[in-house]
Amino acid sequence: MSPGEVREAPRGHRQALWDEPLLFEYKDEGEGFRFPDERIEPDLVPANLRRDAVAIPNLTKLQMMRHYVRLSQKNFGVDSGVYLLGSCTMKYNPKLNEELAVHPAASDMHPYLSEDACQGSLEVLYRLQEALKKVSGMDAVSLQPAAGAQGEYTGVLIARKYHETRGDERDEIILPDSAHGTNFSSAAMAGFKVIEIPSTKEGTVDVDALKQALGPRTAAFMITNPSTLGIFEDKILEVAKAVHAAGALLYYDGANLNAIMGITSPGAMGFDIVHINTHKTLSTPHGGGGPGAGPVGVKAHLKDFLPVPMIVKRGETYHLDYDLAHTIGKVRGFYGNFGILLRAYAYILANGGDGLTRISKMAVLNSNYMKEKLKGTFELPGKPLRKHEFVLSARKLRDEKGIRALDIAKRLLDYGYHAPTIYFPHIVEEAIMIEPTEAETKDDLDRVIETLKTIAAEDPELVRTAPHNTAVARVDEVGAARTPILRWSPAAQVETVFPRRGGPKDGPPAPR
Amino acid sequence: MPSAKVEEQLLKEIGLKDVEELFTDVPRSVRADLDLAPSMSEMEVKATVEGILGKNRHFGSCPSFLGAGIYPHYVPSEVKFVLWRNEFLTSYTPYQPEVSQGFLQAMFEYQSMICELYSMDVANISMYDGVSACGEAALMAARSSDGDTYLVPKNLSWEKKSTIENYLKGTGIRVEEYAYDGKTGQADLADLERKMTSKVTGVFMENPNFFGCFESKADTVKPIVSAKNPDALFVVGANPMSLGIAKGPGAYGADVVVGEGQVFGQGMNFGGPVLGILAATGELARRMPGRIVGETKDATGQRAFCLTLQTREQHIRREKATSNICTNEGMNALAAASYLAVVGGNGLRKVSEINASRAKRLSKAIGAIPGFKAPLFKGHHFNEFVVQSKASVAKVQRLLLERGLHGGLDLSKRFPELGNASLWAVTEMHAEATLETLVSTLKEVRA
């Protein structure tokens, strides 16, 4: 099969079906990029370390460009269609922010420039710190962490050092069973024992179980509010009081902040530490997995524990402050993901306090609208009132028709929608977690609702074998883990021929 | 966002009058307004942000000779166009492989190219940055054998050292330094051998090291490590751009390699986002942090790709995961992959040679100026070298800034034993005229 040859497309396909070979399978027909001619000195490397060859193919620019454009056409982003991924909050990324991030005065800046040469970058970071203090209701914010999970780790290290400094031996962190997986691993990485408590039937924190678990060993209780079920913890003040009375800290997982901006804040709810996942709330793109940013906010008593440097303003100029009494030090190089933080700052500027509040309201309205329309088709465990996301259960469909949450997710791909999050949180059987975000129109929400209802009524066999209309059919993930092929190598060239897929299948008609 | 009219329709259809009815579960006592400036038009945002950024002196207006992990390199235009493909940029972690084949294949290719460069069997699809990758590698060592110590070179950036310490916080393992040779700037292997005991879980070495020197005896380290603790890991950090001319660390016994991939097709971004590279030998694959893409088949037998070995990860293993990393630096990995695809093996070799050649010439030229010693450490350098001056580094910096140039990184506080020392980097991005101005300006410096 030669590059670019087209397979016969099944009816109703949703993605380009290029049989795009690996870069390494192209014939080496280019010459390599042309750098300016320059004298090359002899003897550049110690003889025992000298490299003979670099086995990376030399493509022409046209070959290279076609390769990546074809690959992009086999990839689904928010700009391709509705992205229902609950808990991951995939909303529209304003394009101006992309332009600003590649402005030479943003991207061509070395982090070790003297302070007077980078006043602009420092000012952006300072202004963002100040804005995030207000969004989170905290007294100080560090922009260092590169992602939510790193923010969590930073927060947990702060909690650890705080207790150590006070001479407290606290080695346990309490988590509800509905928590994000990163909470558990961040706590464990920092050397804490994880104590899991159950949620109530309504999907909120079991306050009695929490009170029983709290004790002199408790360093912190970590939760997100709204919870991963999209339910607001209405007993949050009681929770805060109990945690503080036990001498522990209350940690806010900022994954679900998109639902409460301008309504309440972690600070107002009594939290001591918070991290914010910028892509979820402040619309920084997620780029197939990153980069992200995970700013950490703390109340005044924890300010001196933040990683260094902090950005400070003295008079009219901005500075890097390394002088924090109890700083935990560094969790990564330099000052965080500036390019992402700049996008977040532009987003806050564009929306302002009024806009961010409206975003929360619309995100919650869209979510409740979809939930109301779908709760007859699927089960809705827990309290009825939801925030920015809701979790349905496909248990009934599984029992009656043999269709699982996974099948429904895959079938949605056929209709041109990204699947929701499934099997999370673990406390819901056959969980389907939907987050429409504030960015979608009613028209699109209605189409998705109709599609989900259609799928629930479809021939189970058609659903179980989905997807049919994507670049590849259902992928064998179990096989991938059983015999891992993790890199191309000339020796282990297993399969370079693309078997043709069959002719037209019984795909659904295009919904538009 | 949809209009107020749509809001009304949505409310009406679910039998509500006001969106506030959806927030009745938020107690009054925790309600809080958001005291931020009102919203702005796109045009105003652009003008405001560009106005602030205008206070910066970027590389184009004030070329710097700073390196120390982040370097100015040319980004071919093709790379920028790949990164701006919305299908990549606005996608999430490829949990649904059927609609994510593009990104998955690009990452499989990235892994393959990183493995080729570093001579390794398996690479993940990125860490936050080269610095946090050092921390994760130290954690891999902690899991590989019992012990209480992790050895790092004394000439390591303090940011890396602090990060490694923080990543090891939960293990109780302490970080200890081994010395460098004051003449060569390279690792003092006798000191390393003294400190290497059965309780050492791993040894970290950089090649080229923080002073820009190639470690000419790097191929003798693995036996030193294994002799005392056969399960200890030899972890090597290497600037991947140097691997156009230097051997991959796997070829001289590294178990794990890390690097900062910012040099491949990306801006300096004021230190982030950048790209953490981590790769390892095959036997360590299941102990690695981060996401890994594997090749497999779809239901029709066609080649396909998906995330694999996910049982290592936090969303499945929770507190038993190999790492808490979830979001990584996918777009930066895509930048690196598309950079390598456009420069090719030939181009990489060439740019690698240009960098090393320039450092050789520039260090010689600076060394010939009275009052300067460069390169302070003899031997082979990649694109960076230490300069020692009679005048204080601050004084040299001030004079250069007046001429629109930014000098190297001041080392005098972190490495007082080197006197008035600074670390200078030069790449293919420095114009010939810039280098001439630099040399002529340095000639004016009086101690």
Short mmCIF file of N, CA, C and O in Angstrom, two decimals, chain B residues 320-387:
data_model
loop_
_atom_site.label_atom_id
_atom_site.label_comp_id
_atom_site.label_asym_id
_atom_site.label_seq_id
_atom_site.Cartn_x
_atom_site.Cartn_y
_atom_site.Cartn_z
N LYS B 320 -1.29 2.82 43.97
CA LYS B 320 -0.19 1.91 43.64
C LYS B 320 0.41 2.22 42.27
O LYS B 320 1.25 1.50 41.75
N ALA B 321 0.00 3.31 41.66
CA ALA B 321 0.49 3.67 40.33
C ALA B 321 1.98 3.97 40.37
O ALA B 321 2.53 4.30 41.42
N THR B 322 2.63 3.86 39.19
CA THR B 322 4.06 4.15 39.14
C THR B 322 4.32 5.64 39.30
O THR B 322 5.43 6.05 39.59
N SER B 323 3.31 6.47 39.05
CA SER B 323 3.48 7.92 39.13
C SER B 323 2.09 8.53 39.14
O SER B 323 1.12 7.87 38.77
N ASN B 324 1.99 9.77 39.54
CA ASN B 324 0.67 10.42 39.51
C ASN B 324 0.46 11.18 38.20
O ASN B 324 -0.58 11.81 38.03
N ILE B 325 1.43 11.14 37.30
CA ILE B 325 1.32 11.97 36.09
C ILE B 325 0.12 11.55 35.26
O ILE B 325 -0.15 10.37 35.04
N CYS B 326 -0.63 12.55 34.80
CA CYS B 326 -1.87 12.31 34.09
C CYS B 326 -1.78 13.16 32.81
O CYS B 326 -1.47 12.65 31.75
N THR B 327 -2.02 14.44 32.94
CA THR B 327 -1.72 15.34 31.82
C THR B 327 -0.21 15.33 31.60
O THR B 327 0.55 15.37 32.55
N ASN B 328 0.21 15.27 30.32
CA ASN B 328 1.65 15.35 30.05
C ASN B 328 1.90 16.54 29.13
O ASN B 328 1.22 17.56 29.24
N GLU B 329 2.84 16.42 28.22
CA GLU B 329 3.16 17.52 27.31
C GLU B 329 2.99 17.04 25.88
O GLU B 329 3.90 17.12 25.06
N GLY B 330 1.79 16.55 25.58
CA GLY B 330 1.54 15.94 24.28
C GLY B 330 1.88 16.82 23.08
O GLY B 330 2.50 16.35 22.13
N MET B 331 1.46 18.08 23.13
CA MET B 331 1.74 18.94 21.99
C MET B 331 3.23 19.18 21.82
O MET B 331 3.72 19.32 20.70
N ASN B 332 3.94 19.23 22.93
CA ASN B 332 5.39 19.42 22.84
C ASN B 332 6.05 18.17 22.24
O ASN B 332 7.01 18.28 21.49
N ALA B 333 5.51 17.02 22.59
CA ALA B 333 6.03 15.78 22.00
C ALA B 333 5.73 15.76 20.50
O ALA B 333 6.56 15.33 19.69
N LEU B 334 4.55 16.27 20.14
CA LEU B 334 4.21 16.34 18.71
C LEU B 334 5.15 17.32 17.99
O LEU B 334 5.58 17.06 16.86
N ALA B 335 5.48 18.42 18.66
CA ALA B 335 6.43 19.38 18.07
C ALA B 335 7.77 18.70 17.83
O ALA B 335 8.37 18.84 16.76
N ALA B 336 8.23 17.94 18.83
CA ALA B 336 9.52 17.27 18.70
C ALA B 336 9.48 16.23 17.58
O ALA B 336 10.41 16.15 16.76
N ALA B 337 8.39 15.48 17.51
CA ALA B 337 8.28 14.44 16.47
C ALA B 337 8.26 15.08 15.09
O ALA B 337 8.98 14.64 14.18
N SER B 338 7.48 16.13 14.93
CA SER B 338 7.38 16.74 13.60
C SER B 338 8.67 17.48 13.26
O SER B 338 9.04 17.58 12.09
N TYR B 339 9.37 17.97 14.27
CA TYR B 339 10.69 18.57 14.03
C TYR B 339 11.64 17.52 13.46
O TYR B 339 12.29 17.73 12.43
N LEU B 340 11.69 16.37 14.13
CA LEU B 340 12.59 15.31 13.66
C LEU B 340 12.17 14.83 12.28
O LEU B 340 13.02 14.50 11.44
N ALA B 341 10.85 14.82 12.03
CA ALA B 341 10.38 14.37 10.72
C ALA B 341 10.79 15.35 9.63
O ALA B 341 11.08 14.95 8.50
N VAL B 342 10.83 16.63 9.92
CA VAL B 342 11.19 17.58 8.87
C VAL B 342 12.70 17.77 8.75
O VAL B 342 13.21 17.94 7.64
N VAL B 343 13.44 17.72 9.85
CA VAL B 343 14.90 17.87 9.69
C VAL B 343 15.53 16.57 9.21
O VAL B 343 16.54 16.61 8.49
N GLY B 344 14.94 15.43 9.58
CA GLY B 344 15.50 14.15 9.17
C GLY B 344 16.80 13.84 9.88
O GLY B 344 17.37 14.70 10.57
N GLY B 345 17.27 12.63 9.71
CA GLY B 345 18.53 12.22 10.32
C GLY B 345 19.69 13.11 9.86
O GLY B 345 20.54 13.51 10.66
N ASN B 346 19.67 13.46 8.58
CA ASN B 346 20.76 14.30 8.05
C ASN B 346 20.75 15.69 8.67
O ASN B 346 21.79 16.23 9.05
N GLY B 347 19.56 16.27 8.76
CA GLY B 347 19.45 17.61 9.30
C GLY B 347 19.83 17.66 10.77
O GLY B 347 20.48 18.60 11.23
N LEU B 348 19.44 16.61 11.49
CA LEU B 348 19.76 16.60 12.92
C LEU B 348 21.28 16.54 13.13
O LEU B 348 21.83 17.24 13.97
N ARG B 349 21.90 15.71 12.34
CA ARG B 349 23.35 15.61 12.46
C ARG B 349 24.00 16.97 12.18
O ARG B 349 24.87 17.43 12.91
N LYS B 350 23.49 17.61 11.13
CA LYS B 350 24.06 18.90 10.72
C LYS B 350 23.90 19.95 11.82
O LYS B 350 24.86 20.63 12.19
N VAL B 351 22.69 20.08 12.36
CA VAL B 351 22.46 21.14 13.35
C VAL B 351 23.24 20.83 14.64
O VAL B 351 23.74 21.74 15.31
N SER B 352 23.38 19.57 14.92
CA SER B 352 24.17 19.15 16.07
C SER B 352 25.64 19.56 15.87
O SER B 352 26.28 20.12 16.77
N GLU B 353 26.14 19.32 14.68
CA GLU B 353 27.54 19.69 14.37
C GLU B 353 27.73 21.20 14.41
O GLU B 353 28.75 21.71 14.89
N ILE B 354 26.74 21.94 13.89
CA ILE B 354 26.85 23.40 13.88
C ILE B 354 26.94 23.93 15.31
O ILE B 354 27.77 24.76 15.64
N ASN B 355 26.07 23.40 16.18
CA ASN B 355 26.07 23.85 17.57
C ASN B 355 27.41 23.61 18.25
O ASN B 355 27.97 24.51 18.88
N ALA B 356 27.92 22.41 18.12
CA ALA B 356 29.19 22.08 18.78
C ALA B 356 30.34 22.87 18.18
O ALA B 356 31.23 23.35 18.90
N SER B 357 30.31 23.06 16.86
CA SER B 357 31.38 23.82 16.20
C SER B 357 31.40 25.26 16.67
O SER B 357 32.44 25.85 16.92
N ARG B 358 30.20 25.82 16.80
CA ARG B 358 30.12 27.22 17.22
C ARG B 358 30.61 27.41 18.65
O ARG B 358 31.28 28.38 18.97
N ALA B 359 30.25 26.47 19.51
CA ALA B 359 30.70 26.57 20.90
C ALA B 359 32.22 26.50 20.95
O ALA B 359 32.87 27.21 21.71
N LYS B 360 32.78 25.64 20.10
CA LYS B 360 34.22 25.48 20.07
C LYS B 360 34.89 26.79 19.65
O LYS B 360 35.83 27.26 20.28
N ARG B 361 34.35 27.39 18.58
CA ARG B 361 34.95 28.64 18.08
C ARG B 361 34.73 29.80 19.03
O ARG B 361 35.64 30.57 19.31
N LEU B 362 33.48 29.92 19.54
CA LEU B 362 33.18 31.07 20.40
C LEU B 362 33.96 30.99 21.71
O LEU B 362 34.48 32.00 22.19
N SER B 363 34.06 29.79 22.28
CA SER B 363 34.78 29.70 23.55
C SER B 363 36.25 30.06 23.34
O SER B 363 36.86 30.72 24.18
N LYS B 364 36.78 29.66 22.22
CA LYS B 364 38.17 29.99 21.89
C LYS B 364 38.33 31.51 21.76
O LYS B 364 39.28 32.10 22.28
N ALA B 365 37.38 32.13 21.06
CA ALA B 365 37.46 33.57 20.82
C ALA B 365 37.36 34.33 22.14
O ALA B 365 38.09 35.30 22.36
N ILE B 366 36.48 33.89 23.03
CA ILE B 366 36.35 34.57 24.32
C ILE B 366 37.60 34.32 25.16
O ILE B 366 38.13 35.22 25.82
N GLY B 367 38.10 33.08 25.08
CA GLY B 367 39.30 32.72 25.84
C GLY B 367 40.51 33.55 25.43
O GLY B 367 41.47 33.71 26.22
N ALA B 368 40.51 34.06 24.23
CA ALA B 368 41.65 34.84 23.74
C ALA B 368 41.60 36.29 24.22
O ALA B 368 42.54 37.05 24.03
N ILE B 369 40.49 36.69 24.84
CA ILE B 369 40.36 38.07 25.31
C ILE B 369 41.00 38.20 26.69
O ILE B 369 40.73 37.39 27.58
N PRO B 370 41.84 39.20 26.90
CA PRO B 370 42.48 39.37 28.20
C PRO B 370 41.41 39.53 29.30
O PRO B 370 40.41 40.21 29.10
N GLY B 371 41.64 38.87 30.41
CA GLY B 371 40.68 38.95 31.51
C GLY B 371 39.64 37.85 31.49
O GLY B 371 38.80 37.77 32.37
N PHE B 372 39.66 37.00 30.44
CA PHE B 372 38.69 35.90 30.35
C PHE B 372 39.39 34.57 30.19
O PHE B 372 40.42 34.47 29.53
N LYS B 373 38.80 33.55 30.77
CA LYS B 373 39.31 32.19 30.60
C LYS B 373 38.15 31.37 30.05
O LYS B 373 37.10 31.26 30.69
N ALA B 374 38.32 30.86 28.84
CA ALA B 374 37.23 30.07 28.25
C ALA B 374 37.78 29.12 27.20
O ALA B 374 38.71 29.48 26.48
N PRO B 375 37.27 27.91 27.08
CA PRO B 375 36.37 27.33 28.08
C PRO B 375 37.15 27.02 29.35
O PRO B 375 38.30 26.58 29.26
N LEU B 376 36.52 27.27 30.49
CA LEU B 376 37.22 27.04 31.75
C LEU B 376 37.64 25.59 31.86
O LEU B 376 38.70 25.27 32.36
N PHE B 377 36.76 24.70 31.36
CA PHE B 377 37.08 23.27 31.40
C PHE B 377 37.46 22.80 30.01
O PHE B 377 36.71 22.97 29.06
N LYS B 378 38.66 22.25 29.90
CA LYS B 378 39.12 21.74 28.61
C LYS B 378 38.33 20.48 28.27
O LYS B 378 37.57 19.98 29.07
N GLY B 379 38.55 19.97 27.10
CA GLY B 379 37.82 18.75 26.71
C GLY B 379 36.73 19.10 25.72
O GLY B 379 36.69 20.20 25.18
N HIS B 380 35.84 18.14 25.48
CA HIS B 380 34.80 18.32 24.46
C HIS B 380 33.54 18.95 25.04
O HIS B 380 33.08 18.56 26.11
N HIS B 381 33.00 19.92 24.30
CA HIS B 381 31.77 20.58 24.72
C HIS B 381 30.71 20.38 23.66
O HIS B 381 31.03 20.27 22.49
N PHE B 382 29.45 20.43 24.08
CA PHE B 382 28.42 20.47 23.05
C PHE B 382 28.18 21.94 22.69
O PHE B 382 29.00 22.54 22.02
N ASN B 383 27.12 22.56 23.14
CA ASN B 383 26.91 23.96 22.73
C ASN B 383 26.99 24.92 23.90
O ASN B 383 26.43 26.00 23.87
N GLU B 384 27.70 24.53 24.92
CA GLU B 384 27.72 25.32 26.14
C GLU B 384 29.07 25.19 26.82
O GLU B 384 29.69 24.14 26.76
N PHE B 385 29.48 26.24 27.50
CA PHE B 385 30.78 26.21 28.16
C PHE B 385 30.83 27.24 29.28
O PHE B 385 30.06 28.20 29.29
N VAL B 386 31.74 27.03 30.22
CA VAL B 386 31.88 27.95 31.35
C VAL B 386 32.97 28.96 31.03
O VAL B 386 34.02 28.61 30.51
N VAL B 387 32.69 30.22 31.35
CA VAL B 387 33.64 31.30 31.19
C VAL B 387 34.01 31.83 32.57
O VAL B 387 33.12 32.01 33.41
#
